[in-house]
Every structure is written in structure tokens, then in C-alpha cells.
Coordinates of C-alpha atoms in Angstrom, one line a residue:
M1 CA 0.0 0.0 0.0
D2 CA 1.4 3.4 -0.9
A3 CA 2.1 5.8 2.0
W4 CA -0.5 8.3 0.7
I5 CA -3.2 5.7 0.6
R6 CA -2.4 4.6 4.2
A7 CA -2.5 8.2 5.4
L8 CA -5.8 8.8 3.7
V9 CA -7.4 5.7 5.1
E10 CA -6.1 6.5 8.6
A11 CA -7.7 10.0 8.3
I12 CA -11.0 8.4 7.2
H13 CA -10.9 6.0 10.2
S14 CA -10.4 9.0 12.5
T15 CA -13.7 10.6 11.6
P16 CA -17.0 9.6 13.2
T17 CA -18.6 8.6 9.9
Q18 CA -19.8 5.0 9.6
A19 CA -20.3 3.5 6.2
V20 CA -21.9 0.6 4.3
L21 CA -20.3 -0.2 0.9
Y22 CA -21.8 -2.1 -2.1
L23 CA -19.3 -2.6 -4.9
S24 CA -19.8 -4.5 -8.1
G25 CA -17.4 -4.9 -11.0
G26 CA -14.3 -3.0 -9.7
A27 CA -12.7 -0.9 -6.9
S28 CA -12.0 -4.1 -5.0
Q29 CA -8.6 -2.8 -3.8
A30 CA -10.3 0.2 -2.0
L31 CA -12.2 -2.2 0.2
G32 CA -8.9 -4.1 1.0
W33 CA -7.2 -0.8 1.9
L34 CA -10.1 0.2 4.2
I35 CA -10.2 -3.1 6.0
S36 CA -6.4 -3.7 6.3
V37 CA -5.6 -0.4 8.1
P38 CA -6.2 -0.5 11.8
G39 CA -9.4 1.3 12.9
A40 CA -11.6 -0.1 10.2
T41 CA -14.3 -0.9 12.7
N42 CA -14.7 2.8 13.3
T43 CA -15.7 3.3 9.6
V44 CA -16.9 0.1 7.9
L45 CA -20.3 -1.2 9.2
E46 CA -20.8 -3.6 6.3
A47 CA -19.4 -4.3 2.8
A48 CA -20.8 -6.5 0.1
V49 CA -20.0 -7.4 -3.5
P50 CA -23.3 -8.0 -5.4
Y51 CA -21.5 -9.3 -8.5
S52 CA -24.1 -11.7 -10.0
R53 CA -27.2 -10.4 -11.6
M54 CA -29.4 -12.1 -9.1
S55 CA -27.4 -10.6 -6.2
M56 CA -27.9 -7.1 -7.6
V57 CA -31.6 -7.7 -8.1
Q58 CA -31.9 -8.8 -4.5
L59 CA -30.0 -5.8 -3.2
L60 CA -32.1 -3.3 -5.1
G61 CA -35.4 -5.2 -4.8
K62 CA -35.9 -5.0 -8.6
I63 CA -34.3 -5.7 -11.9
P64 CA -32.2 -2.7 -12.9
T65 CA -32.6 -1.3 -16.4
H66 CA -28.9 -1.4 -16.8
Y67 CA -26.5 -3.1 -14.3
C68 CA -23.7 -0.6 -14.9
S69 CA -25.3 2.9 -15.0
Q70 CA -25.7 6.1 -13.1
Q71 CA -29.2 5.3 -12.0
T72 CA -28.1 1.9 -10.6
V73 CA -25.2 3.3 -8.7
E74 CA -27.4 6.0 -7.1
E75 CA -29.8 3.3 -6.0
M76 CA -27.0 1.2 -4.6
A77 CA -25.7 4.2 -2.6
L78 CA -29.3 4.9 -1.3
V79 CA -29.7 1.3 -0.2
A80 CA -26.3 1.4 1.4
Y81 CA -27.2 4.6 3.2
N82 CA -30.5 3.2 4.6
R83 CA -28.6 0.1 5.7
A84 CA -26.0 2.2 7.4
L85 CA -28.7 4.1 9.3
K86 CA -29.9 0.8 10.8
L87 CA -26.4 -0.5 11.7
S88 CA -24.8 2.7 12.9
S89 CA -24.1 3.8 16.5
P90 CA -26.8 6.3 17.6
G91 CA -25.9 9.9 16.6
C92 CA -23.0 9.0 14.3
P93 CA -23.1 10.5 10.7
V94 CA -23.6 7.7 8.2
L95 CA -22.5 7.1 4.6
G96 CA -23.8 4.9 1.8
V97 CA -21.3 4.0 -0.9
G98 CA -22.1 2.5 -4.3
F99 CA -19.9 1.4 -7.2
T100 CA -20.7 -0.5 -10.4
G101 CA -18.2 -1.0 -13.2
S102 CA -17.6 -2.6 -16.5
L103 CA -13.8 -2.9 -16.7
A104 CA -11.4 -4.9 -18.9
S105 CA -12.1 -8.6 -18.8
T106 CA -10.9 -11.9 -20.3
Q107 CA -12.9 -11.1 -23.5
A108 CA -12.8 -7.8 -25.4
K109 CA -15.8 -5.6 -24.5
V110 CA -17.9 -4.1 -27.3
G111 CA -18.8 -1.1 -25.1
D112 CA -16.8 1.4 -23.1
H113 CA -14.6 0.5 -20.1
R114 CA -16.4 2.6 -17.5
F115 CA -17.5 2.8 -13.9
H116 CA -20.0 4.8 -11.8
L117 CA -19.5 5.6 -8.2
S118 CA -21.8 7.4 -5.7
T119 CA -21.9 8.5 -2.1
R120 CA -25.0 9.3 -0.1
T121 CA -25.1 11.2 3.2
S122 CA -28.0 12.7 5.0
N123 CA -27.9 15.9 3.0
R124 CA -25.8 15.1 -0.1
L125 CA -25.8 12.8 -3.1
W126 CA -22.6 12.7 -5.1
V127 CA -22.2 10.7 -8.4
S128 CA -19.3 10.3 -10.8
T129 CA -19.0 8.5 -14.1
V130 CA -15.6 7.7 -15.6
T131 CA -15.0 6.3 -19.1
L132 CA -11.5 4.9 -19.5
S133 CA -9.5 4.7 -22.7
K134 CA -9.9 1.1 -24.1
G135 CA -6.7 -0.9 -24.4
L136 CA -4.6 1.5 -22.4
R137 CA -4.5 -0.5 -19.2
T138 CA -4.8 -4.0 -17.8
R139 CA -7.8 -5.0 -15.7
E140 CA -5.7 -4.7 -12.5
Q141 CA -4.6 -1.2 -13.5
E142 CA -8.2 -0.2 -14.2
D143 CA -9.3 -1.6 -10.8
T144 CA -6.5 0.4 -9.2
I145 CA -7.7 3.7 -10.8
S146 CA -11.3 3.0 -9.8
S147 CA -10.1 2.2 -6.2
H148 CA -8.2 5.4 -6.0
L149 CA -11.2 7.4 -7.1
L150 CA -13.6 5.6 -4.8
L151 CA -11.3 6.1 -1.8
K152 CA -11.1 9.8 -2.6
A153 CA -14.9 10.0 -2.8
I154 CA -15.2 8.3 0.6
A155 CA -12.7 10.8 2.0
N156 CA -14.6 13.7 0.6
A157 CA -17.9 12.4 2.1
C158 CA -16.1 12.0 5.5
K159 CA -14.9 15.7 5.1
V160 CA -11.3 14.6 5.1
Q161 CA -9.0 17.1 3.4
A162 CA -6.3 15.4 1.4
T163 CA -4.0 15.9 -1.6
F164 CA -4.9 13.5 -4.4
V165 CA -3.0 12.9 -7.6
S166 CA -5.3 11.6 -10.4
H167 CA -4.0 8.9 -12.6
L168 CA -6.5 9.6 -15.4
T169 CA -5.1 10.7 -18.8
E170 CA -6.4 13.3 -21.2
S171 CA -8.1 10.5 -23.2
D172 CA -10.1 9.4 -20.2
V173 CA -13.5 11.1 -19.6
S174 CA -14.7 12.0 -16.1
D175 CA -18.0 13.6 -15.2
E176 CA -19.5 14.3 -11.7
F177 CA -22.4 16.0 -10.1
E178 CA -23.9 16.4 -6.7
K179 CA -27.3 17.3 -5.1
Q180 CA -27.6 19.0 -1.7
F181 CA -30.7 18.3 0.3
S182 CA -32.3 20.8 2.7
E183 CA -33.9 19.6 5.9
D184 CA -37.3 19.9 4.3
Q185 CA -36.2 17.7 1.4
E186 CA -34.8 15.1 3.7
L187 CA -38.1 14.9 5.6
E188 CA -40.1 14.7 2.3
Q189 CA -37.8 11.7 1.4
L190 CA -38.6 10.1 4.7
I191 CA -42.4 10.6 4.3
N192 CA -42.2 9.2 0.8
G193 CA -40.3 6.1 2.0
Q194 CA -37.0 6.8 0.3
I195 CA -35.1 7.0 3.6
C196 CA -36.1 5.0 6.7
F197 CA -35.4 7.5 9.4
K198 CA -33.6 10.7 10.4
V199 CA -31.8 11.3 13.6
Y200 CA -31.6 14.7 15.4
P201 CA -28.8 14.1 17.9
F202 CA -29.7 16.9 20.3
S203 CA -28.6 15.0 23.4
S204 CA -26.3 17.1 25.7
V205 CA -25.0 13.9 27.3
T206 CA -21.9 12.2 25.8
H207 CA -22.5 8.6 25.0
T208 CA -19.8 6.0 24.2
S209 CA -19.6 4.7 20.7
N210 CA -20.2 1.1 21.8
E211 CA -23.7 2.0 23.1
E212 CA -25.3 0.4 20.1
R213 CA -28.5 -0.5 22.0
K214 CA -31.2 2.2 21.8
I215 CA -33.7 2.9 24.6
I216 CA -36.6 4.3 22.6
L217 CA -39.8 6.1 23.8
S218 CA -42.1 6.4 20.8
G219 CA -45.1 8.7 20.6
S220 CA -46.6 11.7 18.9
F221 CA -45.3 14.1 21.6
N222 CA -48.0 16.7 20.8
P223 CA -46.8 18.2 23.1
L224 CA -43.8 16.8 24.8
H225 CA -44.2 17.0 28.6
E226 CA -42.4 16.3 31.8
G227 CA -44.0 12.8 32.1
H228 CA -42.3 11.8 28.8
L229 CA -38.9 13.0 30.0
K230 CA -39.2 11.3 33.4
L231 CA -40.4 8.0 31.9
L232 CA -37.4 7.8 29.5
E233 CA -35.0 8.8 32.3
V234 CA -36.3 6.0 34.6
A235 CA -36.3 3.4 31.7
A236 CA -32.7 4.3 31.0
S237 CA -31.7 3.8 34.6
I238 CA -33.4 0.3 34.6
C239 CA -31.7 -0.7 31.3
G240 CA -28.2 0.4 32.3
N241 CA -26.1 0.8 29.1
G242 CA -27.9 2.2 26.2
Y243 CA -28.6 5.3 24.2
P244 CA -31.9 6.9 25.3
C245 CA -33.9 8.7 22.6
F246 CA -37.4 9.6 21.5
E247 CA -39.0 8.5 18.3
I248 CA -41.9 10.0 16.2
S249 CA -43.4 8.2 13.2
A250 CA -44.1 10.7 10.4
V251 CA -46.5 8.1 9.0
N252 CA -49.6 7.1 11.0
A253 CA -51.6 3.9 10.7
D254 CA -55.0 5.5 10.7
K255 CA -54.3 9.2 10.1
P256 CA -52.6 11.2 7.3
P257 CA -48.8 11.5 7.6
L258 CA -47.4 14.5 9.4
S259 CA -46.5 17.5 7.3
V260 CA -42.9 18.7 7.1
S261 CA -43.8 21.8 9.2
Q262 CA -45.5 19.6 11.8
I263 CA -42.5 17.4 12.1
K264 CA -40.1 20.4 12.5
D265 CA -42.4 22.0 15.1
R266 CA -42.3 18.8 17.2
V267 CA -38.5 18.4 16.7
K268 CA -38.0 21.9 18.2
Q269 CA -39.3 20.7 21.5
F270 CA -36.5 18.2 21.8
E271 CA -33.9 20.7 20.8
K272 CA -35.0 23.0 23.6
V273 CA -34.5 20.2 26.2
G274 CA -31.4 18.7 24.6
K275 CA -32.8 15.3 23.9
T276 CA -32.2 13.1 20.8
V277 CA -35.2 12.4 18.7
I278 CA -35.6 10.0 15.7
I279 CA -38.2 10.6 12.9
S280 CA -39.1 7.4 11.3
S281 CA -41.8 6.2 8.8
Q282 CA -42.9 3.1 10.7
P283 CA -46.0 3.4 12.9
F284 CA -46.1 -0.3 14.0
F285 CA -43.8 -1.7 16.7
Y286 CA -43.0 -4.9 14.7
K287 CA -41.7 -2.6 11.9
K288 CA -39.8 -0.4 14.4
A289 CA -38.2 -3.6 15.7
E290 CA -36.8 -4.2 12.2
L291 CA -35.5 -0.7 12.0
F292 CA -34.0 -0.7 15.5
P293 CA -33.0 -4.3 16.3
G294 CA -31.9 -5.0 19.9
S295 CA -33.6 -1.9 21.2
A296 CA -35.6 -1.4 24.4
F297 CA -39.0 0.2 23.6
V298 CA -40.5 2.2 26.4
I299 CA -44.3 2.0 26.4
G300 CA -47.3 2.7 28.7
A301 CA -49.6 0.1 30.0
D302 CA -52.3 1.4 27.6
T303 CA -50.0 0.5 24.6
A304 CA -49.0 -2.8 26.2
V305 CA -52.6 -3.9 26.5
R306 CA -53.1 -3.3 22.7
L307 CA -49.9 -5.1 21.8
I308 CA -51.2 -8.3 23.4
N309 CA -54.8 -8.1 22.2
P310 CA -55.6 -10.3 19.2
K311 CA -58.3 -7.7 18.3
Y312 CA -55.5 -5.6 16.7
Y313 CA -54.3 -8.6 14.7
D314 CA -57.5 -9.3 12.8
G315 CA -58.7 -11.3 15.8
D316 CA -56.0 -13.9 15.1
C317 CA -54.1 -15.0 18.3
G318 CA -51.6 -17.0 16.1
K319 CA -50.9 -14.0 14.0
M320 CA -50.3 -11.9 17.1
L321 CA -47.9 -14.4 18.5
E322 CA -46.0 -14.7 15.2
I323 CA -45.5 -11.0 14.9
L324 CA -44.5 -10.5 18.5
I325 CA -42.1 -13.5 18.5
A326 CA -40.5 -12.0 15.4
C327 CA -40.0 -8.8 17.4
K328 CA -38.5 -10.8 20.2
N329 CA -36.1 -12.5 17.8
T330 CA -34.6 -9.1 16.8
G331 CA -33.5 -8.8 20.5
C332 CA -36.1 -6.1 21.3
T333 CA -37.7 -5.7 24.7
F334 CA -40.6 -3.6 26.0
L335 CA -40.3 -1.6 29.2
V336 CA -43.8 -1.0 30.5
G337 CA -44.8 2.0 32.7
G338 CA -48.1 2.3 34.5
R339 CA -50.9 4.2 32.8
N340 CA -54.6 4.8 33.2
V341 CA -56.5 2.2 31.1
D342 CA -60.2 2.9 30.9
G343 CA -60.0 5.1 34.0
V344 CA -58.1 2.6 36.1
F345 CA -54.3 2.8 36.8
K346 CA -52.7 -0.4 35.4
V347 CA -49.2 -1.8 35.5
L348 CA -47.7 -4.7 33.5
E349 CA -48.6 -7.3 36.2
D350 CA -52.3 -6.6 35.7
F351 CA -52.1 -8.1 32.2
D352 CA -52.0 -11.8 31.1
I353 CA -48.9 -11.9 29.0
P354 CA -48.5 -15.1 26.9
E355 CA -45.9 -17.3 28.4
V356 CA -43.7 -17.3 25.3
L357 CA -43.5 -13.5 25.4
K358 CA -43.1 -12.9 29.2
D359 CA -39.3 -12.3 29.1
M360 CA -39.8 -9.7 26.4
F361 CA -41.7 -7.4 28.8
V362 CA -40.1 -5.6 31.7
S363 CA -42.2 -3.7 34.3
I364 CA -41.3 -0.2 35.4
P365 CA -42.3 -0.2 39.1
A366 CA -45.0 2.4 40.0
E367 CA -42.9 3.7 42.8
Q368 CA -40.2 4.6 40.3
F369 CA -42.6 6.2 37.8
R370 CA -46.1 7.3 38.0
M371 CA -47.4 10.4 36.2
D372 CA -51.0 10.4 35.0
I373 CA -50.6 13.5 32.8
S374 CA -51.2 12.9 29.1
S375 CA -50.6 15.0 25.9
T376 CA -54.3 14.8 25.2
E377 CA -55.2 16.3 28.5
I378 CA -52.6 19.1 28.0
R379 CA -54.0 19.9 24.5
N380 CA -57.6 20.0 25.9
R381 CA -56.4 22.2 28.8
I382 CA -54.8 24.8 26.6
G383 CA -57.4 24.5 23.8
M384 CA -55.1 23.0 21.1

């Protein structure tokens, strides 16, 4: 490995950015450089080489119009970005990287020797297309050039300043463009299902990078009140290690989705109190469990009673058990705080939890948390 490559990789590993890489048809040396330099676990969450056509189809969830194209590499980077969101440590910036190439092979190619690369962050999409002079280089040399350029793209996305010497010649053709996304555009992408969630890391508390488990209090928070803050605080003390955060689903099961302005108004509440909030597009807990595997979800007894009621699963007890066992298999648990249910204060012990699910539910003792205030009552009181 050249000294400048090692120095660049070390600089990338020193940033907080965590990445998922999907590479097909080239740039294989870049992956080797990233993995071989100490500190790779700081940067690389996952890397895959969807080389066969069926592998690419399964990655994208569809048959691409062209396997080596600008559109395909943008889609690869977006899939990688969403995957990185799910795998990353809470609050860390994430990066999705895509590469697809058609380089020199054992048989002469009719078309160009070319490759496309793309990086996707929360607020930026960058894409480059490079067409190489045919017959000028071996396959290994073309792979080296594509690896250099991919490493440079990753460094730029990680905001690493570095001197880079291009090995492209005047006969090679390179073209690139980028799109910057505003906060409103990010939230529109979330509502439309393009990205799976957005994190606002407002927490004033420093958390260690190995706190991969999230302690999540989900709700509409309209408005956020002292009871919410206290409940999450108590839940975090019961869980021990973990990253406490709030979560709002922009998409509702039985209501229209929240507008961008509504989301931003609710987010401001968390900024004021210095608490991290995640905006997702999943209203159901079994889908949240897929988004945030291994998390502890903090819920009230009123939510718990609905979770274990077959009525909410088309009256099918078997379907209920299947869905909740799938949640359990992701490593998720539910911490249950006491709430008024039909006018009576209830705790977890008041409900008949199916035996196979009992170890997934943990009670928050009433002596540690009891606050009967609700957002609905506050709205009614102030005439919202």
C-alpha cells in the first residue's frame, strides 16, 4: 500500500462517519485498503459485492434497467445509506457508498470501459461517471484507478482534506455532479419512504460509541411534557447501558402523515430540552423492531394492552404471537410504565402476557414512575 493511501485511510478512520459499501465490477482494492488499516471498525459497518445479476436484483429489490449505470449506482448508494442508518451507532453520521463498473475482462468488450460511483449522506448525493481509454490499461490497472477514485470519494464524504493525484489521462473522460438536500427535502424523502429515518442528535450527554442499543420512547409528543422526559429517564436507569432517545413516526396507521412543518415543530421541542429524537416512517412496533433491532422500547400500559390483544391482529391470536415473536427474535424488549387504562391505573402485572412473550416485557415499578398526565389532557387544557 502506498504511503499516501495509508495516510488517507487513517484519516477516514479517525472521523465519526460510519459506512456501508456495495461494490460491483471493480474498486476491489479500495475495500482491501479500508479493511487492512487499523481502525476499520470505526468506519466500515458492512461491505458486500453484489456481483451476480441475481445478487444485484436482491440488493435493489428489482431488476435494474442497466446493471452498470448512473441510475443503478445512485440506487446502490441509497440502499447502502439506509442500511448504514440501521447499523450505525446512535448519533453518528452515516454514509452509503455504491460502485458499479464494466472494466477490462478476459474477453474484449464491445462497449466502453467505464464505472460509476456514488456516495450518499443525510444531506448530499454525489455521483461520478468515468470512461476509460480502451486498451490503455490492464484489468488490474483499471481496478487500481477506480479504487483510488472511490477512496477519494469516501474521504470527501467524510470531510477529510487530502491531496490527491489523479492517474486519469487526457483521453479518459470523467463527469460528476452532486445534489444537496435541505432539511425539508430530507423529511419529504422520509415521508415518501426513500429513507427509513432521520436522527436529530440533540442530546447534551456524551455517550460512548459502543452503546449500540437504543432505549426508545415512541409517541406523537404533541406536546412533549415532563412525564415523557421522566419516563425515559427511569427506563434508561433500569436498562443500564444504552442510548436513550425519543421517536416519532411521520406516517400514521389511521391518520394522514405528518407534514414537514408539523415534524419540524415537534422536533424543536427536543432541541429545547437537549434530547435526541428520531423521525421514522414506521407506525407499527413490529416494523420499528426491524428498524432498531436489539432496542428497548418504552411504552405505557395502555399501549401494552393493545400489543397483546388479538383484536388488533384481525382477531387472530396465532398472527399476534407470530408478529411479537419476530420482534423478540430481533432482540427487542418492552419496558412498560403504569398508565390509566379505561379510567383505572394499570401496570404490567395486571395483564395476562402469553408465556412465550413474558421475558420480552419488563415492568417499570409504579414507585419509580407514576405520572397520570397525558398529551391529550394538555391539549384540551390549553385548547389546542
